[in-house]
Short mmCIF file of C-alpha atoms in Angstrom, two decimals:
data_model
loop_
_atom_site.label_atom_id
_atom_site.label_comp_id
_atom_site.label_asym_id
_atom_site.label_seq_id
_atom_site.Cartn_x
_atom_site.Cartn_y
_atom_site.Cartn_z
CA UNK A 102 -180.31 156.35 31.01
CA UNK A 103 -177.22 154.79 32.61
CA UNK A 104 -173.98 155.06 30.73
CA UNK A 105 -172.38 151.90 29.23
CA UNK A 106 -169.77 150.40 31.51
CA UNK A 107 -166.34 149.78 30.00
CA UNK A 108 -163.83 147.48 31.64
CA UNK A 109 -160.14 148.36 31.50
CA UNK A 110 -158.06 145.37 32.66
CA UNK A 111 -154.52 146.29 33.66
CA UNK A 112 -152.53 149.12 32.13
CA UNK A 113 -153.51 151.19 29.12
CA UNK A 114 -152.47 154.52 27.65
CA UNK A 115 -153.58 157.28 30.07
CA UNK A 116 -155.42 159.11 27.32
CA UNK A 117 -157.90 156.23 27.08
CA UNK A 118 -158.70 156.67 30.77
CA UNK A 119 -158.95 160.44 30.38
CA UNK A 120 -161.46 160.21 27.53
CA UNK A 121 -163.65 157.28 28.56
CA UNK A 122 -165.71 159.40 31.02
CA UNK A 123 -166.92 161.52 28.09
CA UNK A 124 -169.52 158.83 27.49
CA UNK A 125 -168.86 155.81 29.70
CA UNK A 126 -168.45 154.58 33.22
CA UNK A 127 -164.97 153.13 33.58
CA UNK A 128 -164.40 149.95 35.58
CA UNK A 129 -160.82 149.04 36.43
CA UNK A 130 -159.24 145.77 37.48
CA UNK A 131 -155.56 145.34 38.25
CA UNK A 132 -154.84 142.87 35.47
CA UNK A 133 -156.60 140.83 32.80
CA UNK A 134 -157.70 138.05 35.12
CA UNK A 135 -161.21 136.59 35.35
CA UNK A 136 -160.67 135.93 39.06
CA UNK A 137 -160.74 139.68 39.68
CA UNK A 138 -164.25 140.10 38.29
CA UNK A 139 -166.94 140.77 40.88
CA UNK A 140 -170.69 140.24 40.69
CA UNK A 141 -171.41 143.94 40.19
CA UNK A 142 -169.54 143.83 36.85
CA UNK A 143 -172.09 141.59 35.14
CA UNK A 144 -173.36 144.45 32.98
CA UNK A 145 -169.99 145.27 31.40
CA UNK A 146 -170.73 146.19 27.76
CA UNK A 147 -167.25 146.90 26.46
CA UNK A 148 -163.59 146.23 27.15
CA UNK A 149 -160.69 148.53 26.33
CA UNK A 150 -157.53 146.47 26.41
CA UNK A 151 -153.83 146.85 25.73
CA UNK A 152 -152.15 143.48 25.36
CA UNK A 153 -153.64 140.05 25.90
CA UNK A 154 -157.30 139.51 26.78
CA UNK A 155 -157.70 135.97 28.15
CA UNK A 156 -160.69 134.09 26.79
CA UNK A 157 -161.82 133.31 30.34
CA UNK A 158 -162.11 137.03 31.05
CA UNK A 159 -164.01 137.76 27.86
CA UNK A 160 -166.41 134.90 28.55
CA UNK A 161 -167.20 136.28 32.01
CA UNK A 162 -169.41 139.06 30.60
CA UNK A 163 -172.74 137.96 29.09
CA UNK A 164 -173.58 141.48 27.87
CA UNK A 165 -170.25 142.21 26.25
CA UNK A 166 -170.64 143.91 22.86
CA UNK A 167 -167.23 145.26 21.90
CA UNK A 168 -163.52 144.76 22.61
CA UNK A 169 -161.50 147.85 21.70
CA UNK A 170 -157.91 146.74 21.25
CA UNK A 171 -155.05 149.22 21.67
CA UNK A 172 -152.77 148.30 18.77
CA UNK A 173 -152.87 147.08 15.18
CA UNK A 174 -152.18 143.47 16.11
CA UNK A 175 -155.05 141.78 17.90
CA UNK A 176 -153.63 138.29 18.32
CA UNK A 177 -154.10 138.67 22.07
CA UNK A 178 -157.89 138.51 21.60
CA UNK A 179 -159.69 135.28 20.68
CA UNK A 180 -161.35 136.90 17.69
CA UNK A 181 -162.90 133.63 16.54
CA UNK A 182 -164.82 133.29 19.79
CA UNK A 183 -165.70 136.98 19.72
CA UNK A 184 -167.14 136.56 16.23
CA UNK A 185 -169.13 133.54 17.32
CA UNK A 186 -170.69 135.59 20.11
CA UNK A 187 -171.36 138.61 17.90
CA UNK A 188 -168.81 140.74 19.75
CA UNK A 189 -167.09 143.32 17.57
CA UNK A 190 -163.32 143.62 17.96
CA UNK A 191 -161.56 146.80 16.92
CA UNK A 192 -157.91 147.72 16.47
CA UNK A 193 -155.97 150.89 15.69
CA UNK A 194 -154.71 150.71 12.09
CA UNK A 195 -153.28 153.53 9.98
CA UNK A 196 -152.54 155.97 12.81
CA UNK A 197 -149.23 154.23 13.50
CA UNK A 198 -148.19 153.24 9.97
CA UNK A 199 -145.72 156.04 9.41
CA UNK A 200 -144.15 155.81 12.87
CA UNK A 201 -143.53 152.08 12.55
CA UNK A 202 -142.18 152.53 9.02
CA UNK A 203 -139.79 155.22 10.27
CA UNK A 204 -138.58 152.87 13.00
CA UNK A 205 -138.06 150.04 10.53
CA UNK A 206 -135.82 152.21 8.39
CA UNK A 207 -133.95 153.51 11.44
CA UNK A 208 -133.43 149.96 12.70
CA UNK A 209 -132.17 148.88 9.28
CA UNK A 210 -129.64 151.72 9.14
CA UNK A 211 -128.55 151.11 12.74
CA UNK A 212 -127.99 147.45 11.94
CA UNK A 213 -126.01 147.75 8.72
CA UNK A 214 -123.96 150.80 9.77
CA UNK A 215 -123.61 149.88 13.48
CA UNK A 216 -124.58 153.38 14.58
CA UNK A 217 -125.48 152.45 18.19
CA UNK A 218 -122.07 150.82 18.59
CA UNK A 219 -120.38 153.87 17.07
CA UNK A 220 -122.17 156.17 19.52
CA UNK A 221 -121.11 153.96 22.40
CA UNK A 222 -117.51 154.13 21.12
CA UNK A 223 -117.72 157.92 21.37
CA UNK A 224 -119.44 157.96 24.78
CA UNK A 225 -116.82 155.64 26.25
CA UNK A 226 -114.05 158.01 25.18
CA UNK A 227 -112.61 155.49 22.77
CA UNK A 228 -112.57 157.90 19.82
CA UNK A 229 -110.00 160.07 21.60
CA UNK A 230 -108.22 157.11 23.21
CA UNK A 231 -108.24 154.46 20.49
CA UNK A 232 -108.90 156.38 17.28
CA UNK A 233 -111.66 156.09 14.72
CA UNK A 234 -114.50 153.61 15.08
CA UNK A 235 -113.87 150.59 12.81
CA UNK A 236 -115.40 150.67 9.34
CA UNK A 237 -118.84 149.07 9.25
CA UNK A 238 -118.61 145.82 7.29
CA UNK A 239 -122.08 146.36 5.82
CA UNK A 240 -123.72 149.22 3.96
CA UNK A 241 -127.22 150.12 2.86
CA UNK A 242 -125.92 150.81 -0.64
CA UNK A 243 -126.97 148.25 -3.22
CA UNK A 244 -129.06 146.20 -0.82
CA UNK A 245 -131.89 144.09 -2.19
CA UNK A 246 -134.90 144.30 0.11
CA UNK A 247 -137.47 141.58 0.66
CA UNK A 248 -140.66 142.53 2.47
CA UNK A 249 -142.43 139.71 4.28
CA UNK A 250 -145.84 141.36 4.51
CA UNK A 251 -147.09 144.21 2.38
CA UNK A 252 -150.08 145.69 4.15
CA UNK A 253 -150.44 149.30 5.22
CA UNK A 254 -147.20 149.41 7.20
CA UNK A 255 -145.31 147.36 4.62
CA UNK A 256 -146.30 149.81 1.89
CA UNK A 257 -145.15 152.73 4.05
CA UNK A 258 -141.79 151.00 4.47
CA UNK A 259 -141.61 150.32 0.72
CA UNK A 260 -142.15 154.01 -0.10
CA UNK A 261 -139.20 154.93 2.08
CA UNK A 262 -136.98 152.24 0.62
CA UNK A 263 -137.76 153.39 -2.91
CA UNK A 264 -136.49 156.85 -1.96
CA UNK A 265 -133.19 155.20 -0.97
CA UNK A 266 -132.93 153.75 -4.47
CA UNK A 267 -133.15 150.15 -3.28
CA UNK A 268 -134.77 147.24 -5.10
CA UNK A 269 -137.85 145.71 -3.46
CA UNK A 270 -139.52 142.32 -3.69
CA UNK A 271 -142.14 140.76 -1.45
CA UNK A 272 -143.95 137.69 -0.21
CA UNK A 273 -147.51 137.62 1.08
CA UNK A 274 -150.21 134.95 1.16
CA UNK A 275 -151.63 136.28 -2.10
CA UNK A 276 -150.05 138.33 -4.86
CA UNK A 277 -151.03 141.99 -5.04
CA UNK A 278 -152.00 142.80 -8.61
CA UNK A 279 -151.90 146.55 -7.92
CA UNK A 280 -148.15 146.57 -7.30
CA UNK A 281 -145.20 146.24 -9.66
CA UNK A 282 -142.75 144.85 -7.09
CA UNK A 283 -141.55 141.32 -7.89
CA UNK A 284 -143.62 138.73 -6.02
CA UNK A 285 -142.30 135.47 -4.60
CA UNK A 286 -144.73 132.64 -3.83
CA UNK A 287 -142.70 131.41 -0.85
CA UNK A 288 -140.62 132.99 1.87
CA UNK A 289 -137.63 130.79 0.97
CA UNK A 290 -137.83 132.00 -2.62
CA UNK A 291 -137.92 135.62 -1.47
CA UNK A 292 -134.97 135.12 0.90
CA UNK A 293 -132.94 133.55 -1.91
CA UNK A 294 -133.51 136.59 -4.14
CA UNK A 295 -132.63 139.31 -1.60
CA UNK A 296 -130.10 140.07 1.11
CA UNK A 297 -132.33 142.02 3.50
CA UNK A 298 -135.55 140.60 4.92
CA UNK A 299 -137.96 142.98 6.65
CA UNK A 300 -140.66 141.17 8.61
CA UNK A 301 -143.98 142.99 9.11
CA UNK A 302 -146.65 140.31 9.39
CA UNK A 303 -149.11 139.65 12.22
CA UNK A 304 -148.88 136.75 14.62
CA UNK A 305 -150.98 133.92 13.19
CA UNK A 306 -150.57 130.14 13.09
CA UNK A 307 -149.30 130.42 9.51
CA UNK A 308 -146.60 132.99 10.38
CA UNK A 309 -145.35 131.31 13.58
CA UNK A 310 -141.57 130.82 13.24
CA UNK A 311 -141.92 131.27 9.47
CA UNK A 312 -138.47 132.87 9.36
CA UNK A 313 -136.67 129.63 10.14
CA UNK A 314 -133.26 128.08 9.53
CA UNK A 315 -134.06 127.33 5.88
CA UNK A 316 -135.08 130.93 5.21
CA UNK A 317 -132.02 132.30 7.00
CA UNK A 318 -129.73 130.01 5.04
CA UNK A 319 -131.32 131.19 1.79
CA UNK A 320 -130.75 134.81 2.83
CA UNK A 321 -127.01 134.16 2.89
CA UNK A 322 -123.85 135.45 4.58
CA UNK A 323 -124.54 139.09 3.62
CA UNK A 324 -128.08 138.79 4.90
CA UNK A 325 -129.83 141.04 7.40
CA UNK A 326 -133.16 140.39 9.15
CA UNK A 327 -135.27 143.29 10.43
CA UNK A 328 -138.37 142.49 12.48
CA UNK A 329 -140.91 145.15 13.42
CA UNK A 330 -143.92 142.82 13.29
CA UNK A 331 -144.25 140.14 15.96
CA UNK A 332 -141.54 138.18 17.72
CA UNK A 333 -143.30 134.88 17.11
CA UNK A 334 -142.73 135.10 13.34
CA UNK A 335 -138.98 134.50 13.70
CA UNK A 336 -137.50 131.27 15.06
CA UNK A 337 -135.33 132.96 17.69
CA UNK A 338 -133.09 129.95 18.32
CA UNK A 339 -132.44 129.55 14.59
CA UNK A 340 -131.73 133.28 14.29
CA UNK A 341 -129.19 133.22 17.13
CA UNK A 342 -127.46 130.24 15.55
CA UNK A 343 -127.38 131.93 12.14
CA UNK A 344 -125.87 135.09 13.62
CA UNK A 345 -123.29 133.16 15.64
CA UNK A 346 -122.11 131.03 12.71
CA UNK A 347 -122.13 133.73 10.02
CA UNK A 348 -125.02 132.18 8.14
CA UNK A 349 -126.33 135.75 8.03
CA UNK A 350 -124.52 139.01 8.77
CA UNK A 351 -126.84 140.82 11.17
CA UNK A 352 -130.29 141.47 12.58
CA UNK A 353 -132.33 144.40 13.86
CA UNK A 354 -135.18 143.46 16.17
CA UNK A 355 -137.91 145.49 17.83
CA UNK A 356 -139.94 142.43 18.86
CA UNK A 357 -139.14 139.13 20.56
CA UNK A 358 -140.69 135.74 21.24
CA UNK A 359 -141.07 136.16 25.00
CA UNK A 360 -141.29 139.89 25.63
CA UNK A 361 -139.99 141.63 27.65
CA UNK A 362 -137.41 138.86 28.09
CA UNK A 363 -134.62 138.82 25.50
CA UNK A 364 -132.29 135.81 25.30
CA UNK A 365 -128.83 136.41 26.72
CA UNK A 366 -127.41 134.84 23.56
CA UNK A 367 -128.94 137.65 21.50
CA UNK A 368 -127.76 140.35 23.89
CA UNK A 369 -124.21 139.02 23.66
CA UNK A 370 -124.01 139.28 19.88
CA UNK A 371 -122.07 142.18 18.32
CA UNK A 372 -123.95 142.09 15.01
CA UNK A 373 -127.44 142.98 16.22
CA UNK A 374 -129.41 146.12 16.98
CA UNK A 375 -132.12 145.57 19.60
CA UNK A 376 -135.05 147.78 20.63
CA UNK A 377 -137.65 147.21 23.38
CA UNK A 378 -140.76 147.10 21.12
CA UNK A 379 -140.86 150.85 20.53
CA UNK A 380 -141.81 151.06 16.84
CA UNK A 381 -144.98 153.07 17.51
CA UNK A 382 -143.84 154.46 20.84
CA UNK A 383 -143.99 158.22 20.36
CA UNK A 384 -146.32 160.32 22.47
CA UNK A 385 -148.09 161.60 19.36
CA UNK A 386 -148.72 158.19 17.82
CA UNK A 387 -149.72 156.48 21.05
CA UNK A 388 -152.11 159.39 21.72
CA UNK A 389 -153.70 158.88 18.31
CA UNK A 390 -154.04 155.17 19.02
CA UNK A 391 -155.70 155.92 22.37
CA UNK A 392 -158.13 158.30 20.67
CA UNK A 393 -159.09 155.62 18.17
CA UNK A 394 -159.76 153.12 20.97
CA UNK A 395 -162.21 155.53 22.59
CA UNK A 396 -163.67 156.75 19.30
CA UNK A 397 -164.43 153.14 18.33
CA UNK A 398 -166.34 152.67 21.59
CA UNK A 399 -168.21 155.94 21.17
CA UNK A 400 -169.13 155.18 17.57
CA UNK A 401 -170.39 151.72 18.50
CA UNK A 402 -172.67 152.89 21.26
CA UNK A 403 -173.75 156.08 19.44
CA UNK A 404 -174.15 154.99 15.84
CA UNK A 405 -174.10 151.20 15.97
CA UNK A 406 -170.93 150.89 13.89
CA UNK A 407 -167.33 150.76 14.99
CA UNK A 408 -164.82 152.85 13.05
CA UNK A 409 -162.16 150.17 12.60
CA UNK A 410 -163.58 146.69 13.21
CA UNK A 411 -161.22 143.84 12.39
CA UNK A 412 -162.18 141.83 9.27
CA UNK A 413 -163.46 138.88 11.32
CA UNK A 414 -166.12 140.97 13.11
CA UNK A 415 -167.73 143.40 10.63
CA UNK A 416 -170.84 143.71 12.80
CA UNK A 417 -173.43 146.38 13.34
CA UNK A 418 -174.95 146.91 16.75
CA UNK A 419 -178.28 145.37 17.59
CA UNK A 420 -180.52 146.58 20.36
CA UNK A 421 -179.96 144.42 23.39
#
C-alpha cells in the first residue's frame, strides 16, 4: 500500500522533515502558493504547515484530510472552511505553555526594570565612563496584574505571578468558575483595575485591536502592556501614541501587527522592550512542537483520531 503523501509548503522545523518519512511521503513546495501545485500532487492527503495556509492552496487538494499546524495559534488556517469539508486541523498546545510563560515573565521584568538597557550601558563602557546606570522608574513590586486571556498559557503565567506575590485579575469571554481571581466583564474594566496588562489571546475578529486607546487610557500613567499572544490584538498606532505621550509607562512586546516588520516609531522609544516573536523559541520546545505535528499525522492515519484537533474540527477519520 502506498504511503500517504504530506505536503510541506515553505519552511518548517527540520525535525518535522526528519520524522515525516517514518510513515509518509513528503512533498515540498517553496512557499504556500497554489500556483506551485502540479498535477501529480492531486492525491495529497495531509499538509504540515508553519505559518499561513492560504485558502486557495487548501482548496487545491480534493483528497485532503488533515492540516497539521505548527503552533498553538491556527489563525493562519481557514478552519471554518476546513470544518465544512471535514478536514481536521491540529495545533500544538501544552508543549509550549511553560516556555511562553517564562518569556512573558522575563519580558515583564525586562520592561519594568530596563534590564536590556542596563546591559547595553555596561557593554558600551558607560558604567566605567559615566557611572551607575540610572534608577529604573518602574518596579515589579506592588504591581497589579491583569491577564487578558486565561487559557493554558495564561494559567502558567498566573502561577508564576502568584509566586512573585502579585495580585491577579482577568478578562475572558466567559468567567471561569474554577478560579478565585477577580473577573472583569470588559477589557476596559480590567485595565482600570490594574496597572499591568498581559495579553495572551488568539487572533480572532473579536480580539482584533481590542487593546485600544480607551483600554490604554484606563490602564493609566503607571501602566505597562506585555503582549506574548498575537500582534493583531493590540492597536499598534494607539500603543505608540500612548507610550509617546505618557498615557502609559511602558510596553514589552514579542509580537507585532505586521511581522517581521516593526514600526520605526516603536523602535525609537526608550520605554519598550522588544523581542522578535521568540516566546516558544527554544530548541527543546520547538522540537516538542515538531514531534506533535508529526504525531498528529501518524495518529490520524493509523488510528483515525488526531491527538490535538482544534475545537472546530473534532473529527474522526472515515475511509476514503
